[in-house]
Short mmCIF file of C-alpha atoms in Angstrom, two decimals:
data_model
loop_
_atom_site.label_atom_id
_atom_site.label_comp_id
_atom_site.label_asym_id
_atom_site.label_seq_id
_atom_site.Cartn_x
_atom_site.Cartn_y
_atom_site.Cartn_z
CA MET A 733 164.67 196.34 56.42
CA ASN A 734 168.22 195.55 57.53
CA LYS A 735 167.67 193.11 60.41
CA ARG A 736 171.19 193.41 61.82
CA LEU A 737 170.90 197.19 61.87
CA VAL A 738 167.57 196.91 63.69
CA VAL A 739 169.01 194.64 66.38
CA PHE A 740 172.08 196.86 66.80
CA THR A 741 169.93 200.00 67.08
CA MET A 742 167.65 198.36 69.61
CA SER A 743 170.56 197.18 71.76
CA LEU A 744 172.31 200.56 71.58
CA LEU A 745 169.17 202.39 72.62
CA VAL A 746 168.67 200.10 75.62
CA VAL A 747 172.22 200.75 76.80
CA MET A 748 171.85 204.52 76.32
CA LEU A 749 168.56 204.65 78.20
CA LEU A 750 169.86 202.56 81.09
CA ASN A 751 172.94 204.75 81.37
CA ALA A 752 170.83 207.89 81.23
CA GLN A 753 168.58 206.58 83.98
CA THR A 754 171.46 205.91 86.34
CA GLU A 755 173.50 209.03 85.55
CA GLN A 756 170.90 211.78 85.27
CA LYS A 757 168.41 212.99 87.81
CA GLY A 758 164.81 213.46 86.72
CA ILE A 759 165.03 210.80 84.02
CA THR A 760 162.79 207.75 84.22
CA LEU A 761 162.60 204.62 82.12
CA SER A 762 159.46 202.58 81.60
CA GLY A 763 158.43 199.86 79.22
CA SER A 764 156.66 196.58 78.70
CA ILE A 765 156.97 193.13 77.20
CA GLN A 766 154.01 191.22 75.78
CA SER A 767 154.34 187.79 74.21
CA ASP A 768 151.52 185.48 73.14
CA ILE A 769 152.72 182.06 71.96
CA LEU A 770 150.68 179.24 70.41
CA PHE A 771 151.86 175.67 69.92
CA PRO A 772 149.17 174.67 67.39
CA GLN A 773 147.68 171.25 66.86
CA ALA A 774 145.57 170.05 63.93
CA ASP A 775 141.98 169.19 64.77
CA GLU A 776 139.67 168.15 61.94
CA THR A 777 136.61 168.24 64.19
CA ILE A 778 136.77 172.01 64.66
CA GLY A 779 138.60 172.79 61.39
CA SER A 780 141.97 173.69 62.91
CA PRO A 781 144.63 173.14 60.17
CA ASP A 782 148.05 171.56 60.43
CA TYR A 783 150.41 174.57 60.51
CA LYS A 784 153.90 174.37 59.01
CA GLU A 785 155.32 176.20 62.01
CA ASP A 786 155.61 174.47 65.37
CA VAL A 787 155.34 177.80 67.20
CA LEU A 788 153.29 180.92 66.39
CA THR A 789 153.85 184.14 68.31
CA ASN A 790 153.04 187.84 68.52
CA THR A 791 155.75 189.46 70.65
CA TYR A 792 156.23 193.14 71.52
CA ALA A 793 158.85 194.95 73.62
CA GLU A 794 158.94 198.69 74.11
CA LEU A 795 160.93 201.27 76.04
CA HIS A 796 160.04 204.86 76.95
CA LEU A 797 162.28 207.53 78.42
CA GLN A 798 160.79 210.57 80.16
CA SER A 799 162.65 213.66 81.27
CA GLN A 800 161.87 217.29 81.98
CA TYR A 801 162.15 218.49 78.39
CA VAL A 802 162.64 215.43 76.17
CA ASP A 803 160.87 212.07 75.88
CA ALA A 804 161.83 209.21 73.58
CA GLY A 805 160.62 205.72 72.86
CA VAL A 806 161.05 202.66 70.68
CA ARG A 807 159.13 199.44 70.07
CA PHE A 808 160.42 196.09 68.83
CA GLU A 809 157.96 193.63 67.27
CA TYR A 810 158.48 190.00 66.35
CA LEU A 811 155.61 188.83 64.14
CA GLU A 812 157.50 186.60 61.73
CA HIS A 813 155.22 183.65 62.60
CA PRO A 814 152.04 185.43 63.72
CA LEU A 815 149.06 183.97 65.50
CA PRO A 816 146.19 182.75 63.26
CA GLY A 817 143.73 185.17 61.70
CA PHE A 818 145.94 188.16 60.85
CA GLU A 819 146.34 189.49 57.30
CA ASN A 820 149.31 188.28 55.25
CA ASP A 821 151.14 191.62 55.36
CA PHE A 822 151.05 191.50 59.17
CA LYS A 823 154.01 189.09 59.10
CA GLY A 824 157.51 190.46 59.80
CA TRP A 825 159.82 191.69 62.51
CA GLY A 826 161.86 194.77 63.34
CA VAL A 827 161.53 198.22 64.92
CA PRO A 828 158.52 199.86 63.25
CA HIS A 829 157.86 202.47 65.93
CA PHE A 830 160.15 205.12 67.42
CA TYR A 831 159.76 208.75 68.42
CA ALA A 832 161.32 211.75 70.15
CA LYS A 833 159.22 214.39 71.88
CA GLY A 834 160.27 217.80 73.11
CA HIS A 835 158.08 219.81 75.47
CA ILE A 836 158.50 223.16 77.14
CA LYS A 837 155.86 225.26 78.89
CA ASN A 838 152.79 225.24 76.63
CA ALA A 839 154.29 223.66 73.50
CA GLU A 840 155.09 220.10 72.47
CA LEU A 841 156.78 218.79 69.31
CA THR A 842 156.84 215.11 68.35
CA LEU A 843 158.99 213.65 65.59
CA GLY A 844 158.78 210.04 64.45
CA ASP A 845 155.78 207.78 65.06
CA PHE A 846 152.80 209.04 67.03
CA TYR A 847 149.09 208.47 67.65
CA GLU A 848 146.41 211.13 67.47
CA GLN A 849 142.65 211.50 67.50
CA PHE A 850 140.53 214.50 66.51
CA GLY A 851 137.19 214.63 68.33
CA SER A 852 135.43 211.27 68.27
CA GLY A 853 137.74 210.06 65.51
CA PHE A 854 135.32 210.60 62.61
CA ILE A 855 138.04 212.07 60.37
CA LEU A 856 141.24 211.03 62.20
CA ARG A 857 142.07 208.33 64.69
CA SER A 858 145.49 206.70 64.71
CA TYR A 859 145.78 204.06 67.42
CA GLU A 860 147.07 200.61 68.31
CA GLU A 861 144.86 197.61 69.06
CA ARG A 862 147.01 194.47 69.11
CA SER A 863 144.16 192.01 69.44
CA LEU A 864 142.85 193.24 66.07
CA GLY A 865 146.24 193.68 64.41
CA ILE A 866 145.70 197.45 64.10
CA ASP A 867 148.56 199.94 64.29
CA ASN A 868 147.99 202.91 61.99
CA ALA A 869 150.47 205.28 63.62
CA LEU A 870 151.56 208.35 61.67
CA ARG A 871 155.26 208.84 60.94
CA GLY A 872 156.13 212.50 60.61
CA GLY A 873 155.70 215.45 62.94
CA ARG A 874 153.08 216.86 65.29
CA LEU A 875 153.03 220.24 67.02
CA MET A 876 150.72 221.02 69.92
CA VAL A 877 150.51 224.46 71.55
CA LYS A 878 148.31 225.97 74.23
CA PRO A 879 148.56 229.74 73.68
CA PHE A 880 146.26 230.51 76.59
CA LYS A 881 144.10 228.68 79.10
CA GLY A 882 141.46 226.52 77.52
CA LEU A 883 142.70 226.64 73.92
CA THR A 884 144.60 223.70 72.40
CA LEU A 885 145.93 223.82 68.83
CA LYS A 886 147.39 220.85 66.95
CA ALA A 887 149.02 220.50 63.55
CA LEU A 888 150.42 217.29 62.08
CA ALA A 889 151.76 215.77 58.89
CA GLY A 890 153.08 212.37 57.94
CA LYS A 891 152.48 208.99 56.37
CA GLN A 892 150.46 206.21 57.90
CA ARG A 893 151.85 202.86 58.94
CA ARG A 894 150.43 199.81 57.17
CA TYR A 895 152.08 196.80 58.80
CA TRP A 896 155.79 196.91 57.79
CA GLU A 897 155.50 199.70 55.25
CA HIS A 898 153.92 203.14 55.08
CA SER A 899 151.14 204.19 52.75
CA LYS A 900 152.21 206.47 49.93
CA ALA A 901 149.49 208.99 50.70
CA PHE A 902 150.59 212.10 52.63
CA ILE A 903 148.29 213.13 55.46
CA MET A 904 148.07 216.63 56.91
CA GLY A 905 145.72 217.81 59.64
CA ALA A 906 144.91 220.51 62.16
CA ASP A 907 142.66 220.62 65.20
CA ALA A 908 141.48 223.39 67.53
CA GLN A 909 139.61 222.87 70.77
CA TYR A 910 138.47 225.55 73.21
CA ASP A 911 137.33 224.55 76.70
CA LEU A 912 135.67 227.27 78.74
CA VAL A 913 133.67 227.61 81.94
CA LEU A 914 130.49 229.68 81.98
CA ALA A 915 129.22 231.08 85.27
CA PRO A 916 132.15 229.64 87.25
CA GLN A 917 130.79 231.08 90.53
CA ALA A 918 127.47 229.27 90.22
CA SER A 919 126.70 226.17 92.28
CA LYS A 920 126.66 224.18 89.03
CA PRO A 921 129.03 225.80 86.51
CA VAL A 922 128.52 225.21 82.80
CA TYR A 923 131.40 223.61 80.94
CA LEU A 924 131.45 224.13 77.17
CA SER A 925 133.93 222.60 74.75
CA LEU A 926 134.03 223.66 71.09
CA GLY A 927 136.19 221.94 68.49
CA ALA A 928 136.97 221.97 64.78
CA SER A 929 139.28 219.74 62.73
CA PHE A 930 140.60 219.44 59.19
CA VAL A 931 142.40 216.55 57.46
CA ASN A 932 143.76 216.36 53.92
CA LYS A 933 144.85 213.15 52.21
CA HIS A 934 147.12 213.58 49.18
CA GLU A 935 147.32 210.36 47.18
CA LYS A 936 148.69 209.91 43.67
CA ASP A 937 146.42 208.88 40.84
CA GLU A 938 146.38 205.25 39.76
CA GLU A 939 144.93 203.32 36.84
CA ILE A 940 141.53 201.91 37.73
CA LEU A 941 139.38 200.98 34.73
CA VAL A 942 135.60 201.27 34.56
CA ASP A 943 135.60 199.08 31.48
CA ALA A 944 137.91 198.34 28.55
CA THR A 945 137.79 201.92 27.25
CA ARG A 946 137.28 204.17 30.29
CA ARG A 947 139.58 204.98 33.20
CA LEU A 948 138.59 206.58 36.50
CA ASN A 949 139.72 210.15 37.05
CA LEU A 950 140.68 209.93 40.73
CA PRO A 951 141.03 212.99 42.99
CA LYS A 952 144.55 213.47 44.33
CA ASP A 953 143.33 215.35 47.40
CA VAL A 954 140.50 214.37 49.74
CA GLN A 955 139.53 216.80 52.50
CA ALA A 956 137.63 216.02 55.66
CA PHE A 957 136.13 218.44 58.17
CA ASP A 958 134.76 217.98 61.70
CA VAL A 959 132.93 220.33 64.09
CA ARG A 960 131.72 219.46 67.58
CA ALA A 961 130.32 220.92 70.78
CA ASN A 962 130.13 219.37 74.23
CA PHE A 963 127.95 220.88 76.96
CA GLN A 964 128.16 219.82 80.62
CA ARG A 965 126.29 221.07 83.67
CA GLY A 966 125.98 219.09 86.85
CA GLY A 967 125.16 215.52 85.88
CA TRP A 968 124.09 216.48 82.35
CA SER A 969 126.27 216.14 79.27
CA VAL A 970 125.36 216.67 75.60
CA LEU A 971 127.72 216.06 72.68
CA ALA A 972 126.92 216.99 69.07
CA GLU A 973 129.38 216.29 66.26
CA TYR A 974 129.30 216.47 62.48
CA ALA A 975 131.97 215.42 59.98
CA GLN A 976 132.13 215.44 56.20
CA LYS A 977 134.64 214.42 53.53
CA THR A 978 134.85 215.25 49.86
CA GLN A 979 134.63 212.78 46.97
CA ASP A 980 136.77 209.76 47.76
CA PRO A 981 136.22 206.89 45.30
CA CYS A 982 137.75 203.74 46.76
CA PHE A 983 137.40 199.97 46.90
CA ASP A 984 135.17 200.15 49.98
CA ASN A 985 132.46 202.25 48.30
CA GLY A 986 132.73 200.79 44.80
CA TYR A 987 134.62 203.85 43.50
CA ILE A 988 131.65 206.19 43.64
CA TYR A 989 132.05 209.97 43.44
CA ARG A 990 129.91 211.05 46.35
CA PRO A 991 130.84 212.98 49.51
CA GLY A 992 130.57 211.21 52.84
CA TYR A 993 129.40 212.45 56.21
CA VAL A 994 128.52 211.39 59.75
CA ALA A 995 126.35 213.13 62.33
CA MET A 996 126.11 212.17 65.99
CA LEU A 997 124.12 213.32 69.01
CA SER A 998 124.80 211.90 72.46
CA ALA A 999 123.19 212.88 75.77
CA SER A 1000 123.84 211.49 79.24
CA TYR A 1001 122.85 212.13 82.82
CA SER A 1002 124.38 210.72 85.99
CA GLN A 1003 123.97 211.10 89.70
CA ARG A 1004 124.72 208.86 92.62
CA GLY A 1005 123.00 205.55 92.02
CA MET A 1006 121.65 206.34 88.55
CA SER A 1007 122.87 206.97 85.01
CA LEU A 1008 121.22 207.45 81.63
CA LEU A 1009 122.67 207.47 78.11
CA VAL A 1010 120.94 208.14 74.76
CA GLN A 1011 122.84 208.21 71.44
CA ALA A 1012 122.06 208.46 67.74
CA LYS A 1013 124.40 208.39 64.76
CA ARG A 1014 123.92 208.55 61.00
CA SER A 1015 126.90 207.81 58.77
CA ASP A 1016 127.05 207.63 54.99
CA ASN A 1017 130.05 206.68 52.82
CA MET A 1018 132.63 207.46 55.52
CA SER A 1019 135.32 204.88 54.79
CA PHE A 1020 138.53 206.96 54.79
CA ARG A 1021 141.78 205.13 53.98
CA SER A 1022 145.32 206.13 53.15
CA GLN A 1023 145.27 203.53 50.34
CA ARG A 1024 142.10 203.67 48.27
CA SER A 1025 142.43 200.25 46.62
CA ILE A 1026 142.70 197.94 49.63
CA SER A 1027 140.22 196.33 52.03
CA GLY A 1028 140.44 194.78 55.47
CA THR A 1029 141.27 196.50 58.75
CA SER A 1030 144.48 198.31 57.74
CA ALA A 1031 145.17 201.85 56.48
CA MET A 1032 142.08 203.40 58.08
CA ILE A 1033 142.54 207.12 58.73
CA ASN A 1034 139.31 207.51 60.68
CA HIS A 1035 137.19 205.46 63.06
CA LEU A 1036 133.42 205.08 63.34
CA PRO A 1037 132.50 203.77 66.80
CA ALA A 1038 129.70 201.22 67.03
CA PHE A 1039 126.68 202.23 69.08
CA THR A 1040 126.32 198.70 70.43
CA MET A 1041 127.28 197.25 73.80
CA GLU A 1042 130.58 195.37 73.88
CA HIS A 1043 129.68 192.15 75.67
CA THR A 1044 132.19 190.25 77.77
CA TYR A 1045 130.16 187.08 78.27
CA ASP A 1046 131.12 184.41 75.76
CA LEU A 1047 127.73 183.65 74.20
CA ALA A 1048 126.56 187.26 74.31
CA ALA A 1049 129.59 188.07 72.15
CA LEU A 1050 129.04 185.14 69.77
CA TYR A 1051 127.56 187.42 67.09
CA PRO A 1052 129.26 190.83 67.49
CA TYR A 1053 128.47 193.83 65.29
CA ALA A 1054 131.02 195.68 63.12
CA THR A 1055 130.30 199.25 61.98
CA ASN A 1056 129.22 199.45 58.33
CA PRO A 1057 131.36 202.16 56.64
CA ASP A 1058 128.94 202.37 53.68
CA GLY A 1059 126.32 203.89 55.95
CA GLU A 1060 123.92 203.18 58.80
CA TRP A 1061 121.53 204.61 61.33
CA ALA A 1062 122.67 203.56 64.81
CA TYR A 1063 120.93 204.12 68.15
CA GLN A 1064 121.78 203.20 71.71
CA ALA A 1065 120.07 203.81 75.03
CA GLU A 1066 121.20 202.65 78.46
CA MET A 1067 119.88 203.14 81.95
CA ALA A 1068 121.48 201.96 85.19
CA TYR A 1069 119.93 202.26 88.62
CA THR A 1070 121.01 201.14 92.09
CA PHE A 1071 118.31 200.33 94.62
CA LYS A 1072 119.54 201.50 97.99
CA LYS A 1073 120.48 199.25 100.86
CA ASN A 1074 117.83 198.20 103.35
CA THR A 1075 114.93 198.78 100.94
CA ALA A 1076 112.40 196.30 99.52
CA LEU A 1077 114.24 195.93 96.19
CA GLY A 1078 117.70 196.79 97.46
CA GLY A 1079 117.83 194.32 100.30
CA ARG A 1080 120.67 194.35 102.77
CA TYR A 1081 123.42 195.20 100.28
CA GLY A 1082 121.64 197.06 97.48
CA THR A 1083 120.78 195.96 93.94
CA LYS A 1084 122.14 197.28 90.63
CA VAL A 1085 119.97 197.07 87.51
CA LYS A 1086 121.03 197.98 83.97
CA VAL A 1087 119.06 198.01 80.72
CA ASN A 1088 120.73 198.51 77.33
CA PHE A 1089 119.14 198.76 73.88
CA SER A 1090 120.95 199.03 70.53
CA HIS A 1091 119.52 199.20 67.03
CA VAL A 1092 121.36 199.56 63.70
CA HIS A 1093 119.52 200.01 60.42
CA CYS A 1094 120.46 200.59 56.80
CA LEU A 1095 119.95 203.94 55.06
CA ASN A 1096 117.22 204.69 52.60
CA THR A 1097 118.90 205.09 49.21
CA GLU A 1098 117.49 205.77 45.78
CA PRO A 1099 119.51 205.20 42.59
CA ARG A 1100 120.10 208.24 40.43
CA PRO A 1101 121.09 208.42 36.73
CA LEU A 1102 124.79 208.35 35.89
CA ASP A 1103 126.35 211.57 34.67
CA ASN A 1104 129.71 212.69 33.38
CA MET A 1105 130.96 213.55 36.86
CA THR A 1106 130.48 210.02 38.18
CA MET A 1107 132.76 208.52 35.50
CA GLY A 1108 130.68 205.34 35.51
CA SER A 1109 130.12 205.15 39.27
CA ASN A 1110 126.93 203.87 40.84
CA GLY A 1111 126.19 206.92 42.98
CA TYR A 1112 123.14 207.14 45.23
CA ALA A 1113 121.01 209.90 46.62
CA SER A 1114 120.07 209.31 50.23
CA SER A 1115 117.01 210.53 52.10
CA PHE A 1116 118.32 211.69 55.47
CA TRP A 1117 115.55 210.69 57.86
CA LYS A 1118 114.20 207.57 56.15
CA TRP A 1119 115.32 204.04 56.97
CA GLY A 1120 115.97 201.42 54.37
CA ASP A 1121 114.43 197.95 54.34
CA THR A 1122 117.24 196.13 56.17
CA MET A 1123 117.96 195.91 59.88
CA TYR A 1124 121.62 195.13 60.56
CA TYR A 1125 121.56 194.50 64.30
CA GLN A 1126 119.43 194.80 67.42
CA ASP A 1127 120.22 193.98 71.03
CA LEU A 1128 118.06 194.37 74.14
CA ASN A 1129 119.59 193.18 77.41
CA PHE A 1130 118.82 193.37 81.12
CA GLN A 1131 121.37 192.86 83.89
CA ILE A 1132 120.94 192.51 87.64
CA ASP A 1133 123.95 192.69 89.95
CA LYS A 1134 123.07 191.56 93.45
CA LYS A 1135 125.14 190.90 96.56
CA LEU A 1136 123.24 188.17 98.41
CA THR A 1137 125.53 187.76 101.40
CA LYS A 1138 128.80 189.21 102.61
CA ASN A 1139 130.71 186.68 100.51
CA LEU A 1140 128.31 185.85 97.63
CA GLN A 1141 127.82 188.08 94.56
CA LEU A 1142 125.33 187.22 91.79
CA ASN A 1143 124.97 188.68 88.30
CA LEU A 1144 122.11 187.75 85.97
CA MET A 1145 121.55 188.78 82.35
CA TYR A 1146 118.89 188.24 79.72
CA MET A 1147 119.55 189.30 76.12
CA ASN A 1148 117.39 189.34 72.99
CA GLN A 1149 119.42 189.75 69.81
CA PHE A 1150 118.93 190.06 66.04
CA TYR A 1151 122.05 189.67 63.90
CA ASN A 1152 121.84 190.06 60.11
CA MET A 1153 124.60 187.68 59.08
CA THR A 1154 123.91 188.22 55.37
CA ALA A 1155 124.35 192.00 55.60
CA ILE A 1156 127.36 191.81 57.94
CA GLU A 1157 129.24 188.71 56.73
CA GLY A 1158 127.77 188.07 53.27
CA SER A 1159 125.51 185.08 53.93
CA GLY A 1160 123.63 183.26 56.69
CA GLY A 1161 120.35 185.15 56.95
CA MET A 1162 118.91 186.85 60.03
CA ILE A 1163 119.86 185.17 63.33
CA HIS A 1164 117.46 185.68 66.22
CA SER A 1165 118.63 184.50 69.63
CA ASP A 1166 117.73 184.69 73.30
CA ILE A 1167 120.60 184.45 75.77
CA VAL A 1168 120.53 183.90 79.52
CA VAL A 1169 123.58 184.24 81.75
CA GLY A 1170 124.13 183.50 85.41
CA GLU A 1171 127.37 184.37 87.18
CA ALA A 1172 128.16 183.75 90.84
CA LYS A 1173 131.24 184.77 92.80
CA TYR A 1174 131.83 183.34 96.27
CA ARG A 1175 134.67 184.32 98.58
CA LEU A 1176 135.51 181.21 100.60
CA ASN A 1177 138.01 183.07 102.78
CA ASN A 1178 140.73 185.70 102.41
CA LYS A 1179 142.76 183.34 100.23
CA PHE A 1180 140.26 181.50 98.00
CA THR A 1181 137.52 182.88 95.73
CA LEU A 1182 135.39 180.74 93.43
CA ARG A 1183 133.58 182.14 90.38
CA GLY A 1184 131.23 180.31 88.04
CA GLU A 1185 129.35 181.11 84.83
CA ALA A 1186 126.41 179.31 83.19
CA GLN A 1187 125.23 180.60 79.81
CA TYR A 1188 122.71 179.38 77.26
CA LEU A 1189 121.83 180.72 73.80
CA PHE A 1190 118.44 179.74 72.31
CA SER A 1191 118.13 180.04 68.53
CA LYS A 1192 116.45 178.27 65.61
CA ASP A 1193 118.86 179.89 63.14
CA HIS A 1194 122.43 179.23 61.94
CA ASP A 1195 124.06 176.69 64.32
CA GLY A 1196 121.13 176.62 66.74
CA ASP A 1197 121.55 176.48 70.52
CA TRP A 1198 124.80 176.93 72.43
CA ALA A 1199 125.76 176.26 76.05
CA PHE A 1200 128.73 177.56 78.01
CA GLY A 1201 130.06 176.81 81.48
CA LEU A 1202 133.05 178.11 83.44
CA LEU A 1203 134.65 177.60 86.84
CA GLU A 1204 137.46 179.80 88.13
CA LEU A 1205 139.38 179.50 91.39
CA SER A 1206 141.50 182.45 92.54
CA VAL A 1207 144.18 181.77 95.12
CA ASN A 1208 145.49 185.05 96.52
CA PRO A 1209 147.85 186.60 95.82
CA HIS A 1210 149.36 184.81 92.81
CA TRP A 1211 147.31 182.00 91.25
CA MET A 1212 144.15 181.53 89.20
CA PHE A 1213 142.83 178.23 87.76
CA THR A 1214 140.11 178.20 85.08
CA VAL A 1215 138.22 175.49 83.18
CA SER A 1216 135.47 176.12 80.63
CA ASP A 1217 133.51 174.44 77.86
CA GLU A 1218 131.50 175.94 75.02
CA TYR A 1219 129.18 173.36 73.44
CA ASN A 1220 127.03 173.57 70.33
CA VAL A 1221 123.75 171.94 71.22
CA GLY A 1222 122.04 172.74 67.93
CA SER A 1223 123.85 171.27 64.90
CA THR A 1224 127.54 170.42 65.24
CA HIS A 1225 127.55 169.06 68.84
CA ILE A 1226 131.20 170.07 69.21
CA HIS A 1227 132.86 170.84 72.55
CA TYR A 1228 135.27 173.77 72.78
CA TYR A 1229 136.97 172.96 76.07
CA MET A 1230 139.70 175.10 77.62
CA GLY A 1231 141.81 174.99 80.76
CA SER A 1232 144.24 177.63 81.99
CA VAL A 1233 146.57 178.47 84.86
CA THR A 1234 147.59 182.06 85.59
CA PHE A 1235 150.43 183.23 87.82
CA SER A 1236 150.91 186.90 88.75
CA THR A 1237 153.56 188.53 90.86
CA GLY A 1238 154.43 192.20 90.90
CA ALA A 1239 154.56 193.45 87.32
CA HIS A 1240 154.74 189.93 85.85
CA ARG A 1241 151.80 187.89 84.57
CA LEU A 1242 152.13 184.42 83.00
CA GLN A 1243 149.25 182.32 81.69
CA ALA A 1244 149.27 178.81 80.21
CA SER A 1245 146.14 177.54 78.44
CA TYR A 1246 145.26 174.40 76.53
CA GLY A 1247 142.18 173.61 74.51
CA ARG A 1248 140.03 174.56 71.55
CA THR A 1249 138.99 177.99 70.31
CA ARG A 1250 135.90 178.35 68.14
CA GLU A 1251 136.15 180.25 64.87
CA GLY A 1252 134.49 183.64 64.94
CA PHE A 1253 135.10 187.37 65.13
CA ASN A 1254 137.11 189.31 67.68
CA CYS A 1255 135.65 192.82 67.87
CA SER A 1256 136.51 196.06 69.64
CA GLY A 1257 134.89 199.44 69.09
CA GLY A 1258 133.02 198.33 65.98
CA VAL A 1259 136.11 196.87 64.26
CA CYS A 1260 136.30 193.09 63.87
CA ARG A 1261 138.96 190.53 62.94
CA TYR A 1262 138.15 187.01 61.84
CA VAL A 1263 139.78 184.36 64.05
CA PRO A 1264 139.95 180.80 62.68
CA ALA A 1265 139.40 177.75 64.84
CA THR A 1266 142.52 176.70 66.76
CA LYS A 1267 143.66 174.04 69.15
CA GLY A 1268 146.85 173.80 71.17
CA LEU A 1269 148.89 175.15 74.05
CA THR A 1270 148.98 178.93 74.53
CA LEU A 1271 151.50 180.80 76.67
CA SER A 1272 150.99 184.49 77.43
CA TYR A 1273 153.51 186.66 79.26
CA ASN A 1274 153.14 190.32 80.24
CA TYR A 1275 155.62 192.52 82.06
CA ASN A 1276 155.33 196.24 82.78
CA PHE A 1277 157.94 198.36 84.47
#
C-alpha cells in the first residue's frame, strides 16, 4: 500500500466532506476517533515481556457523509504497533475501509466495503469487533430492494477483508425476508417473518497432501443455505432456523469431506415484570472461512453465537466459553421476575430476580470406514439426538437486584460453573468453581456516587481461589476514579492491581489507567482472543461527532 497516497486521499476526503457540509443543505457529517495507547513495562512476576516498542496503540478515525440520495464513508487505521495479543497480520496502517452508497425510494446500492448479516449469521455475518481484532468486511457490491411492503431482497458479491489484504475466495450471496401481519385487527396481531438465504464461496484449489503420494481434491465451490421463521404474538416469540453447507474440507475440521449444519430453536415470553427465554442449538462442522488453510479469528464468513451468558463481573468472566465450530449441543434458559413494590418480597422499592442456566455438550460421533470420496479424510457419522461423553461448559447463576433505600442499590450474584479447559484450550482438565459477587452503589448526593464490588471464586482446580475488589467514585458531571485488585489466593498469590481516572465532557471521553492485567481470554458472542499479561500506563480516548 502506498502510504503517501493513503494520507493524501484521507486529507482530500476530509476537505471535500467539510466543504460539502458547509455548502450544501441536507448534508451531514459524522465520525469518530478511538485511540487506545499502552506504555508497556516488563514485569517478570506476571509474565509481562519487555517490548521493543515504547508505545503500543490501536487507533481508528472514521468519517461518514449522509445526504438525501448518496452516503459515503472512510476509515483510517493505525495499527503499526498494535496492543498485545493480536495476530501478526493485524499489524499495519492505512485506509482499509471506504464505501459509497446510493439510495432512492425502495432501493439501495452499496459499492466498496460493507457489513451484512443473513438471519442469525449461521452462513454469513460480516462485522467489526475491535476488542477481538475482527473486521471481515466484504469489498464489492450489495443491492437491497423492497419491491412491496414486507418483502426485502438482498444480493451481494465481493471478497472478504483479512487484516490488510483480502482473501482470494470470491463470495456471492442472496437473502429474502418477508414480514407480514396476520389478523391485524385483532387485539393481539400475529407477526410472522419468513427468511431464506444462500451463500457461495468460490476458492481456487491448492496443494494439500494426505501423504507422500496422495493429494486432496478440494472443491472450488462451497454452498451454504439458511431458512428461518419467526413467530410473534403478544409477549410470545418463537424463532426456528436451520442452515447447511456442502463439503468444505479445511484446516479447522481436519480436511474432512462432510457437510455441515446448524439447527436452532429459541422461544421467549415477556410481560411487565417478567421474562422467560429458552434456547437450544445443535451445530456440526460449521466452520466457514474464506481461506480454508488458516486458523485463528480471521476470515470467518459465518458466526455461531454462544448460548452462554456474557458476564461482566471480573471473576465470573475468568473462564469464558468460545463456540466450538466442530460441533456442539448448546442450551440456555433464563427467567427474570420483578417482585412488586410494597409486597413481602418486593419491599418498598421492588426486587428483581434473575436465574440463568447454560449447558454445552459435545456431539455423539461414531467413526466410519474411509472411502474413495473422503480422499483420506477422517469423516464421522453423527447421531443427531445423542450426546457425546464430554461436557464443554455449564453455568448456573442467580442474581438479585435490590434497592434498599432511596440512595442505596445492591446487586448479589451466585454462580456455579464447570469449564472444560482441556476441550476448550487444549489442557488443564475440568475446572469447577463457585463464585459469589456483591455490588453496592450509594448516591452520596447529586454530585458524588460511590460504587463497590467484592467477588470471590472458590475452586480446587487450576489456579485455585481468586478474590477481587473494586471501588469507584463518580463525580458528576465529568470525573470517575477507580481502584481495583484481583488477587490469586490459591497458587500464585499475585496481585493484579489497577487504578484509573476517567474524564468525560460532551462527545469526548479520556481515561488514564495504570497497573497489571492478568493473562486470559477476551470474549464476545462466543468468539475469544487471547490477551497476554501486561503492565503499564494505558490512555484511551474516544470522540464521536
